[in-house]
mmCIF file of C-alpha atoms (C1' of nucleotides) in Angstrom:
data_model
loop_
_atom_site.group_PDB
_atom_site.id
_atom_site.type_symbol
_atom_site.label_atom_id
_atom_site.label_comp_id
_atom_site.label_asym_id
_atom_site.label_seq_id
_atom_site.Cartn_x
_atom_site.Cartn_y
_atom_site.Cartn_z
ATOM 1 C CA MET A 914 0.000 0.000 0.000
ATOM 2 C CA THR A 915 1.428 3.319 -1.066
ATOM 3 C CA HIS A 916 1.580 6.374 1.120
ATOM 4 C CA LEU A 917 -1.222 8.091 -0.782
ATOM 5 C CA GLU A 918 -3.442 5.074 -0.460
ATOM 6 C CA SER A 919 -3.077 4.950 3.282
ATOM 7 C CA THR A 920 -3.568 8.699 3.657
ATOM 8 C CA SER A 921 -6.701 8.515 1.571
ATOM 9 C CA LEU A 922 -8.013 5.583 3.551
ATOM 10 C CA ASP A 923 -7.391 7.382 6.840
ATOM 11 C CA LEU A 924 -9.242 10.407 5.554
ATOM 12 C CA LEU A 925 -12.278 8.325 4.648
ATOM 13 C CA LYS A 926 -12.308 6.550 8.021
ATOM 14 C CA LEU A 927 -11.910 9.848 9.832
ATOM 15 C CA HIS A 928 -15.103 11.112 8.246
ATOM 16 C CA GLY A 929 -17.056 7.891 8.579
ATOM 17 C CA LEU A 930 -17.114 7.256 4.847
ATOM 18 C CA ARG A 931 -16.876 3.800 3.334
ATOM 19 C CA LYS A 932 -13.838 2.816 1.358
ATOM 20 C CA THR A 933 -14.769 2.564 -2.298
ATOM 21 C CA PRO A 934 -12.679 2.524 -5.459
ATOM 22 C CA CYS A 935 -14.055 5.834 -6.727
ATOM 23 C CA ARG A 936 -13.478 7.697 -3.494
ATOM 24 C CA LEU A 937 -9.951 6.378 -3.137
ATOM 25 C CA ALA A 938 -9.098 7.201 -6.735
ATOM 26 C CA VAL A 939 -10.476 10.741 -6.448
ATOM 27 C CA LEU A 940 -8.601 11.430 -3.229
ATOM 28 C CA GLU A 941 -5.342 10.082 -4.592
ATOM 29 C CA LEU A 942 -5.761 12.209 -7.669
ATOM 30 C CA PHE A 943 -6.116 15.333 -5.550
ATOM 31 C CA PHE A 944 -3.058 14.403 -3.490
ATOM 32 C CA ARG A 945 -1.021 13.864 -6.623
ATOM 33 C CA GLU A 946 -2.185 16.932 -8.559
ATOM 34 C CA ARG A 947 -2.071 19.515 -5.790
ATOM 35 C CA ALA A 948 -4.314 21.795 -7.867
ATOM 36 C CA ALA A 949 -8.008 22.431 -8.086
ATOM 37 C CA LEU A 950 -9.876 19.916 -10.247
ATOM 38 C CA SER A 951 -13.224 20.003 -11.975
ATOM 39 C CA HIS A 952 -15.592 17.097 -12.447
ATOM 40 C CA GLN A 953 -14.408 16.913 -16.030
ATOM 41 C CA ASN A 954 -10.729 16.805 -15.042
ATOM 42 C CA ILE A 955 -11.438 13.927 -12.702
ATOM 43 C CA GLU A 956 -13.496 12.004 -15.204
ATOM 44 C CA GLN A 957 -10.696 12.257 -17.742
ATOM 45 C CA GLN A 958 -7.938 11.328 -15.334
ATOM 46 C CA THR A 959 -9.778 8.262 -14.034
ATOM 47 C CA GLN A 960 -10.974 7.076 -17.418
ATOM 48 C CA ASN A 961 -9.577 3.566 -17.149
ATOM 49 C CA SER A 962 -11.498 2.964 -13.943
ATOM 50 C CA ASN A 963 -14.709 3.872 -15.730
ATOM 51 C CA PHE A 964 -16.543 5.420 -12.825
ATOM 52 C CA ASP A 965 -20.020 6.662 -13.578
ATOM 53 C CA ARG A 966 -20.340 10.419 -14.062
ATOM 54 C CA VAL A 967 -22.964 10.543 -11.367
ATOM 55 C CA THR A 968 -20.762 8.723 -8.901
ATOM 56 C CA ILE A 969 -18.043 11.298 -9.385
ATOM 57 C CA TYR A 970 -20.509 14.155 -8.880
ATOM 58 C CA ARG A 971 -21.724 12.522 -5.688
ATOM 59 C CA THR A 972 -18.206 11.898 -4.482
ATOM 60 C CA LEU A 973 -17.369 15.575 -4.864
ATOM 61 C CA THR A 974 -20.525 16.656 -3.079
ATOM 62 C CA THR A 975 -19.908 14.229 -0.227
ATOM 63 C CA PHE A 976 -16.313 15.354 0.164
ATOM 64 C CA GLU A 977 -17.357 18.976 0.222
ATOM 65 C CA GLU A 978 -19.980 18.293 2.889
ATOM 66 C CA LYS A 979 -17.487 16.443 5.058
ATOM 67 C CA GLY A 980 -14.860 19.143 4.810
ATOM 68 C CA ILE A 981 -12.415 17.147 2.682
ATOM 69 C CA LEU A 982 -12.684 19.368 -0.385
ATOM 70 C CA HIS A 983 -13.687 22.987 -0.826
ATOM 71 C CA ARG A 984 -15.115 24.712 -3.821
ATOM 72 C CA VAL A 985 -12.711 27.066 -5.498
ATOM 73 C CA PRO A 986 -13.750 30.330 -7.137
ATOM 74 C CA ASP A 987 -13.530 30.299 -10.916
ATOM 75 C CA LEU A 988 -15.350 32.807 -13.055
ATOM 76 C CA GLU A 989 -15.672 30.842 -16.240
ATOM 77 C CA GLY A 990 -16.235 27.191 -16.551
ATOM 78 C CA GLN A 991 -17.313 24.507 -14.199
ATOM 79 C CA ALA A 992 -17.094 24.090 -10.464
ATOM 80 C CA LYS A 993 -13.618 23.280 -9.235
ATOM 81 C CA TYR A 994 -12.570 21.666 -5.976
ATOM 82 C CA ALA A 995 -9.385 21.525 -3.955
ATOM 83 C CA LEU A 996 -8.205 19.706 -0.852
ATOM 84 C CA CYS A 997 -9.055 21.361 2.413
ATOM 85 C CA SER A 998 -6.598 22.061 5.144
ATOM 86 C CA GLU A 999 -6.881 20.007 8.320
ATOM 87 C CA LYS A 1000 -8.940 22.740 9.911
ATOM 88 C CA CYS A 1001 -11.980 22.091 7.733
ATOM 89 C CA SER A 1002 -14.777 19.901 8.968
ATOM 90 C CA GLU A 1003 -18.355 18.921 8.404
ATOM 91 C CA HIS A 1004 -19.330 22.075 10.243
ATOM 92 C CA ALA A 1005 -17.283 24.749 8.589
ATOM 93 C CA HIS A 1006 -14.774 25.361 5.863
ATOM 94 C CA HIS A 1007 -11.664 27.378 6.561
ATOM 95 C CA ASP A 1008 -10.527 28.113 3.072
ATOM 96 C CA ALA A 1009 -9.837 31.781 3.628
ATOM 97 C CA HIS A 1010 -6.864 31.905 1.349
ATOM 98 C CA VAL A 1011 -6.217 33.430 -2.031
ATOM 99 C CA HIS A 1012 -6.679 31.332 -5.170
ATOM 100 C CA PHE A 1013 -4.696 31.766 -8.339
ATOM 101 C CA LYS A 1014 -5.710 30.796 -11.859
ATOM 102 C CA CYS A 1015 -3.098 30.624 -14.572
ATOM 103 C CA GLN A 1016 -4.367 32.011 -17.851
ATOM 104 C CA THR A 1017 -2.014 29.808 -19.823
ATOM 105 C CA CYS A 1018 -2.090 26.333 -18.276
ATOM 106 C CA GLU A 1019 -5.506 26.966 -16.696
ATOM 107 C CA LYS A 1020 -4.453 25.436 -13.410
ATOM 108 C CA VAL A 1021 -6.088 26.808 -10.305
ATOM 109 C CA LEU A 1022 -3.959 26.768 -7.175
ATOM 110 C CA CYS A 1023 -4.599 27.396 -3.511
ATOM 111 C CA MET A 1024 -2.174 29.883 -2.021
ATOM 112 C CA GLU A 1025 -2.565 28.686 1.511
ATOM 113 C CA ASP A 1026 0.110 31.081 2.663
ATOM 114 C CA ILE A 1027 -1.611 34.216 1.432
ATOM 115 C CA PRO A 1028 -4.489 35.069 3.709
ATOM 116 C CA LEU A 1029 -7.461 37.021 2.475
ATOM 117 C CA PRO A 1030 -6.973 40.761 2.774
ATOM 118 C CA GLU A 1031 -9.213 42.487 5.271
ATOM 119 C CA THR A 1032 -11.873 44.568 3.606
ATOM 120 C CA ALA A 1033 -14.309 46.913 5.160
ATOM 121 C CA ALA A 1034 -17.814 46.590 3.796
ATOM 122 C CA PRO A 1035 -20.049 49.658 3.817
ATOM 123 C CA LYS A 1036 -22.036 50.163 6.980
ATOM 124 C CA GLY A 1037 -25.164 48.096 7.247
ATOM 125 C CA TYR A 1038 -23.535 45.194 5.458
ATOM 126 C CA GLN A 1039 -22.464 42.075 7.284
ATOM 127 C CA VAL A 1040 -19.689 40.064 5.665
ATOM 128 C CA LYS A 1041 -19.641 36.341 6.379
ATOM 129 C CA THR A 1042 -17.314 34.858 3.796
ATOM 130 C CA ALA A 1043 -15.071 36.119 1.063
ATOM 131 C CA SER A 1044 -13.229 34.756 -1.907
ATOM 132 C CA PHE A 1045 -10.353 36.252 -3.780
ATOM 133 C CA LEU A 1046 -9.198 34.985 -7.136
ATOM 134 C CA LEU A 1047 -6.058 36.213 -8.825
ATOM 135 C CA GLU A 1048 -5.489 35.502 -12.497
ATOM 136 C CA GLY A 1049 -2.325 35.742 -14.498
ATOM 137 C CA LEU A 1050 0.702 33.587 -15.150
ATOM 138 C CA CYS A 1051 1.914 30.918 -12.773
ATOM 139 C CA ALA A 1052 5.583 30.406 -11.999
ATOM 140 C CA GLU A 1053 6.003 27.755 -14.695
ATOM 141 C CA CYS A 1054 4.160 29.553 -17.482
ATOM 142 C CA ASN A 1055 5.753 32.884 -16.609
ATOM 143 C CA GLY A 1056 9.307 31.536 -16.825
ATOM 144 C CA MET B 722 -39.016 58.999 -24.345
ATOM 145 C CA THR B 723 -38.001 58.324 -20.778
ATOM 146 C CA HIS B 724 -34.608 59.094 -19.353
ATOM 147 C CA LEU B 725 -33.629 55.426 -19.290
ATOM 148 C CA GLU B 726 -34.632 54.962 -22.876
ATOM 149 C CA SER B 727 -32.498 57.839 -24.073
ATOM 150 C CA THR B 728 -29.541 56.761 -21.953
ATOM 151 C CA SER B 729 -29.808 53.252 -23.342
ATOM 152 C CA LEU B 730 -30.039 54.544 -26.858
ATOM 153 C CA ASP B 731 -26.988 56.740 -26.414
ATOM 154 C CA LEU B 732 -25.052 53.794 -25.078
ATOM 155 C CA LEU B 733 -25.901 51.684 -28.116
ATOM 156 C CA LYS B 734 -24.950 54.457 -30.533
ATOM 157 C CA LEU B 735 -21.736 55.095 -28.676
ATOM 158 C CA HIS B 736 -20.679 51.506 -29.275
ATOM 159 C CA GLY B 737 -21.908 51.282 -32.845
ATOM 160 C CA LEU B 738 -24.679 48.859 -32.004
ATOM 161 C CA ARG B 739 -28.076 48.895 -33.668
ATOM 162 C CA LYS B 740 -31.123 49.843 -31.717
ATOM 163 C CA THR B 741 -33.241 46.748 -31.193
ATOM 164 C CA PRO B 742 -36.059 45.985 -28.751
ATOM 165 C CA CYS B 743 -34.100 43.314 -26.912
ATOM 166 C CA ARG B 744 -31.014 45.437 -26.416
ATOM 167 C CA LEU B 745 -33.010 48.389 -25.190
ATOM 168 C CA ALA B 746 -35.040 46.276 -22.814
ATOM 169 C CA VAL B 747 -31.952 44.606 -21.373
ATOM 170 C CA LEU B 748 -30.158 47.908 -20.860
ATOM 171 C CA GLU B 749 -33.142 49.527 -19.224
ATOM 172 C CA LEU B 750 -33.492 46.553 -16.939
ATOM 173 C CA PHE B 751 -29.903 46.943 -15.802
ATOM 174 C CA PHE B 752 -30.365 50.670 -15.212
ATOM 175 C CA ARG B 753 -33.446 50.030 -13.141
ATOM 176 C CA GLU B 754 -32.159 47.095 -11.100
ATOM 177 C CA ARG B 755 -28.705 48.395 -10.267
ATOM 178 C CA ALA B 756 -27.638 44.850 -9.393
ATOM 179 C CA ALA B 757 -25.968 42.022 -11.233
ATOM 180 C CA LEU B 758 -28.339 39.951 -13.358
ATOM 181 C CA SER B 759 -28.115 36.471 -14.806
ATOM 182 C CA HIS B 760 -29.500 35.332 -18.111
ATOM 183 C CA GLN B 761 -32.324 33.705 -16.221
ATOM 184 C CA ASN B 762 -33.164 36.901 -14.328
ATOM 185 C CA ILE B 763 -33.362 38.800 -17.570
ATOM 186 C CA GLU B 764 -35.461 36.190 -19.290
ATOM 187 C CA GLN B 765 -37.953 36.278 -16.446
ATOM 188 C CA GLN B 766 -38.099 40.035 -16.193
ATOM 189 C CA THR B 767 -38.685 40.510 -19.911
ATOM 190 C CA GLN B 768 -41.172 37.686 -20.283
ATOM 191 C CA ASN B 769 -43.897 39.762 -21.882
ATOM 192 C CA SER B 770 -41.563 40.825 -24.672
ATOM 193 C CA ASN B 771 -40.874 37.187 -25.456
ATOM 194 C CA PHE B 772 -37.284 37.544 -26.597
ATOM 195 C CA ASP B 773 -35.623 34.359 -27.706
ATOM 196 C CA ARG B 774 -33.251 32.802 -25.146
ATOM 197 C CA VAL B 775 -30.491 32.863 -27.706
ATOM 198 C CA THR B 776 -30.990 36.543 -28.418
ATOM 199 C CA ILE B 777 -30.571 37.325 -24.748
ATOM 200 C CA TYR B 778 -27.410 35.247 -24.557
ATOM 201 C CA ARG B 779 -26.036 37.062 -27.566
ATOM 202 C CA THR B 780 -27.017 40.443 -26.203
ATOM 203 C CA LEU B 781 -25.086 39.753 -23.017
ATOM 204 C CA THR B 782 -22.040 38.578 -24.935
ATOM 205 C CA THR B 783 -22.115 41.608 -27.213
ATOM 206 C CA PHE B 784 -22.451 44.007 -24.293
ATOM 207 C CA GLU B 785 -19.571 42.357 -22.501
ATOM 208 C CA GLU B 786 -17.370 42.606 -25.587
ATOM 209 C CA LYS B 787 -18.195 46.280 -26.048
ATOM 210 C CA GLY B 788 -17.514 47.149 -22.438
ATOM 211 C CA ILE B 789 -21.108 47.868 -21.488
ATOM 212 C CA LEU B 790 -21.445 44.989 -19.050
ATOM 213 C CA HIS B 791 -18.884 43.052 -17.057
ATOM 214 C CA ARG B 792 -19.066 39.548 -15.736
ATOM 215 C CA VAL B 793 -19.429 39.384 -12.006
ATOM 216 C CA PRO B 794 -17.842 36.676 -9.857
ATOM 217 C CA ASP B 795 -20.344 34.250 -8.375
ATOM 218 C CA LEU B 796 -19.313 30.883 -7.050
ATOM 219 C CA GLU B 797 -22.549 28.996 -7.448
ATOM 220 C CA GLY B 798 -25.005 29.348 -10.217
ATOM 221 C CA GLN B 799 -24.933 30.959 -13.577
ATOM 222 C CA ALA B 800 -22.929 33.791 -15.029
ATOM 223 C CA LYS B 801 -24.012 37.215 -13.804
ATOM 224 C CA TYR B 802 -23.432 40.582 -15.419
ATOM 225 C CA ALA B 803 -23.454 44.165 -14.219
ATOM 226 C CA LEU B 804 -23.167 47.589 -15.821
ATOM 227 C CA CYS B 805 -19.663 48.809 -16.392
ATOM 228 C CA SER B 806 -18.392 52.176 -15.331
ATOM 229 C CA GLU B 807 -17.656 54.718 -18.030
ATOM 230 C CA LYS B 808 -14.037 53.693 -18.054
ATOM 231 C CA CYS B 809 -14.714 50.330 -19.653
ATOM 232 C CA SER B 810 -14.368 49.877 -23.375
ATOM 233 C CA GLU B 811 -14.070 47.320 -26.107
ATOM 234 C CA HIS B 812 -10.413 47.079 -25.248
ATOM 235 C CA ALA B 813 -10.380 46.612 -21.522
ATOM 236 C CA HIS B 814 -12.624 46.262 -18.548
ATOM 237 C CA HIS B 815 -12.014 48.316 -15.439
ATOM 238 C CA ASP B 816 -14.114 46.442 -12.968
ATOM 239 C CA ALA B 817 -11.512 46.324 -10.252
ATOM 240 C CA HIS B 818 -13.972 46.768 -7.461
ATOM 241 C CA VAL B 819 -15.310 44.460 -4.790
ATOM 242 C CA HIS B 820 -18.549 42.560 -5.394
ATOM 243 C CA PHE B 821 -21.004 41.614 -2.692
ATOM 244 C CA LYS B 822 -23.506 38.782 -2.731
ATOM 245 C CA CYS B 823 -26.319 38.745 -0.210
ATOM 246 C CA GLN B 824 -26.971 35.264 1.125
ATOM 247 C CA THR B 825 -30.595 36.117 1.820
ATOM 248 C CA CYS B 826 -31.935 38.032 -1.163
ATOM 249 C CA GLU B 827 -29.242 36.621 -3.461
ATOM 250 C CA LYS B 828 -28.600 39.997 -5.045
ATOM 251 C CA VAL B 829 -25.097 40.656 -6.254
ATOM 252 C CA LEU B 830 -23.941 44.253 -6.058
ATOM 253 C CA CYS B 831 -20.955 46.162 -7.351
ATOM 254 C CA MET B 832 -19.224 48.160 -4.653
ATOM 255 C CA GLU B 833 -17.659 50.643 -6.991
ATOM 256 C CA ASP B 834 -16.264 52.598 -4.083
ATOM 257 C CA ILE B 835 -14.291 49.745 -2.600
ATOM 258 C CA PRO B 836 -11.183 49.130 -4.669
ATOM 259 C CA LEU B 837 -9.563 45.730 -4.774
ATOM 260 C CA PRO B 838 -7.018 45.249 -2.018
ATOM 261 C CA GLU B 839 -3.440 44.978 -3.154
ATOM 262 C CA THR B 840 -2.096 41.486 -2.844
ATOM 263 C CA ALA B 841 1.387 40.271 -3.325
ATOM 264 C CA ALA B 842 1.595 37.053 -5.294
ATOM 265 C CA PRO B 843 4.515 34.718 -4.607
ATOM 266 C CA LYS B 844 7.605 35.423 -6.669
ATOM 267 C CA GLY B 845 7.532 34.021 -10.167
ATOM 268 C CA TYR B 846 3.839 34.674 -10.471
ATOM 269 C CA GLN B 847 2.474 37.484 -12.583
ATOM 270 C CA VAL B 848 -0.945 38.798 -11.616
ATOM 271 C CA LYS B 849 -3.048 40.314 -14.378
ATOM 272 C CA THR B 850 -6.543 40.532 -12.995
ATOM 273 C CA ALA B 851 -8.243 39.833 -9.709
ATOM 274 C CA SER B 852 -11.725 39.424 -8.393
ATOM 275 C CA PHE B 853 -12.963 39.698 -4.869
ATOM 276 C CA LEU B 854 -16.380 38.532 -3.783
ATOM 277 C CA LEU B 855 -17.781 39.186 -0.346
ATOM 278 C CA GLU B 856 -20.800 37.234 0.869
ATOM 279 C CA GLY B 857 -23.070 37.961 3.758
ATOM 280 C CA LEU B 858 -26.074 40.148 4.426
ATOM 281 C CA CYS B 859 -26.831 43.318 2.503
ATOM 282 C CA ALA B 860 -28.041 46.484 4.195
ATOM 283 C CA GLU B 861 -31.707 45.622 3.636
ATOM 284 C CA CYS B 862 -31.575 41.982 4.715
ATOM 285 C CA ASN B 863 -29.346 42.782 7.679
ATOM 286 C CA GLY B 864 -31.706 45.378 9.095
ATOM 287 C "C1'" DA C 383 -17.860 -17.220 7.909
ATOM 288 C "C1'" DT C 384 -22.634 -15.822 7.190
ATOM 289 C "C1'" DT C 385 -26.128 -12.944 7.528
ATOM 290 C "C1'" DA C 386 -28.292 -8.556 8.267
ATOM 291 C "C1'" DT C 387 -28.006 -3.632 7.795
ATOM 292 C "C1'" DC C 388 -26.986 0.306 5.798
ATOM 293 C "C1'" DT C 389 -24.232 2.829 2.176
ATOM 294 C "C1'" DT C 390 -22.836 3.506 -2.311
ATOM 295 C "C1'" DT C 391 -23.023 2.696 -7.136
ATOM 296 C "C1'" DG C 392 -24.697 2.551 -11.954
ATOM 297 C "C1'" DC C 393 -28.262 3.295 -15.043
ATOM 298 C "C1'" DA C 394 -31.844 5.855 -17.283
ATOM 299 C "C1'" DA C 395 -34.020 9.815 -17.624
ATOM 300 C "C1'" DC C 396 -34.294 14.430 -16.783
ATOM 301 C "C1'" DT C 397 -33.273 19.611 -16.053
ATOM 302 C "C1'" DT C 398 -30.711 23.733 -16.820
ATOM 303 C "C1'" DA C 399 -26.988 26.492 -19.031
ATOM 304 C "C1'" DG C 400 -24.978 27.712 -23.014
ATOM 305 C "C1'" DT C 401 -23.607 27.312 -28.241
ATOM 306 C "C1'" DT C 402 -23.848 27.046 -33.434
ATOM 307 C "C1'" DG C 403 -25.601 27.416 -38.249
ATOM 308 C "C1'" DC C 404 -28.660 29.429 -41.098
ATOM 309 C "C1'" DA C 405 -32.566 31.580 -43.243
ATOM 310 C "C1'" DA C 406 -35.710 35.370 -42.358
ATOM 311 C "C1'" DT C 407 -36.196 39.923 -40.662
ATOM 312 C "C1'" DA C 408 -35.015 44.442 -39.081
ATOM 313 C "C1'" DT C 409 -31.863 48.443 -39.067
ATOM 314 C "C1'" DT C 410 -28.971 51.635 -41.098
ATOM 315 C "C1'" DT C 411 -26.709 53.730 -45.152
ATOM 316 C "C1'" DT C 412 -26.854 55.491 -49.808
ATOM 317 C "C1'" DA D 5 -36.806 53.136 -51.745
ATOM 318 C "C1'" DA D 6 -33.223 49.848 -52.513
ATOM 319 C "C1'" DA D 7 -28.880 47.927 -51.127
ATOM 320 C "C1'" DA D 8 -25.871 46.572 -47.600
ATOM 321 C "C1'" DT D 9 -25.203 44.828 -43.240
ATOM 322 C "C1'" DA D 10 -26.433 43.531 -38.522
ATOM 323 C "C1'" DT D 11 -29.558 41.079 -35.695
ATOM 324 C "C1'" DT D 12 -33.076 37.818 -34.593
ATOM 325 C "C1'" DG D 13 -35.597 33.428 -34.110
ATOM 326 C "C1'" DC D 14 -35.690 28.720 -34.786
ATOM 327 C "C1'" DA D 15 -34.021 24.094 -34.514
ATOM 328 C "C1'" DA D 16 -30.783 21.312 -33.055
ATOM 329 C "C1'" DC D 17 -27.026 20.497 -30.387
ATOM 330 C "C1'" DT D 18 -23.355 20.151 -26.409
ATOM 331 C "C1'" DA D 19 -22.130 20.294 -21.698
ATOM 332 C "C1'" DA D 20 -23.063 20.551 -16.685
ATOM 333 C "C1'" DG D 21 -25.537 18.880 -13.137
ATOM 334 C "C1'" DT D 22 -29.613 16.328 -10.664
ATOM 335 C "C1'" DT D 23 -33.009 12.675 -9.169
ATOM 336 C "C1'" DG D 24 -35.145 8.072 -8.332
ATOM 337 C "C1'" DC D 25 -34.467 3.527 -7.886
ATOM 338 C "C1'" DA D 26 -32.927 -1.205 -8.039
ATOM 339 C "C1'" DA D 27 -28.637 -3.828 -7.753
ATOM 340 C "C1'" DA D 28 -24.191 -4.317 -5.781
ATOM 341 C "C1'" DG D 29 -20.849 -3.442 -2.172
ATOM 342 C "C1'" DA D 30 -19.046 -2.365 2.511
ATOM 343 C "C1'" DT D 31 -19.323 -2.762 7.317
ATOM 344 C "C1'" DA D 32 -21.142 -4.592 11.655
ATOM 345 C "C1'" DA D 33 -23.317 -8.239 14.307
ATOM 346 C "C1'" DT D 34 -23.918 -13.027 15.075
#
DNA sequence: ATTATCTTTGCAACTTAGTTGCAATATTTT
DNA sequence: AAAATATTGCAACTAAGTTGCAAAGATAAT
């Protein structure tokens, strides 16, 4: 059993989810890629396993509910997901970091180290969550 | 001719677009609502005029290209658009302001007065555009 | 190890969002 | 008023996402 396999298995157990081929494959993919992935990305990169489209949709939804994945802001295109930090749980997501989308390779990355800037909303408004998406060229594509 | 009608007309002329019922209706709707609108919103609020879905899609695309509307960030749901400031043009959008989505009434507003916070990207990265979406309660729903 | 229980999957069918090609129509220019 | 050009409406399509349900799979209890 590889390292990723055991990490993935632990994560499922931790959240009371059953170990299934689709869930393991999706988790391992996220660990390997270290970038935000869309349903389509996942379907393509797990083609040989032939998981049903619906199963992948449900896997993503379940993982988001349990605090394993968070939705990543992306103006165009489909919903994208990325691995949560350990702080996330069934009860709340703590994904208050900046996200970066490369306009060349289209990868979307979590910049866990860059916290969201503080912003004052006008009076009367109550801010509960915020998302900040930068777009440009990533280190590789900029080189 | 009402004020909105003449403003809408001017805007079309300014961008070399022909005056058509759908375009006028969509522009007037945006002037009245002063909030971001999705294709669906527009379809519903112009029901009696019975514009074709496709025409509305194309109207939105044209307006975005000409710098009359800009796309507004919204994590869930469909694409939303809002009126651009005068600075926008065919060549570039200047929508570098914060957007706010109310979790109760679902309205998305442009906060033209709140500029985007400066954020340093990690070295190697080149930032070209950014979008910042706050979510919470708007002044009305918070009251 | 077998059975019972509960979860997850795969399928089919559906909804909603958005796109494309093209002929008919409307708008502007001359 | 006719010619030139832009825009619309229709039909048909793609892509994203959802729902219900029976069959298969995973875990827990015996």
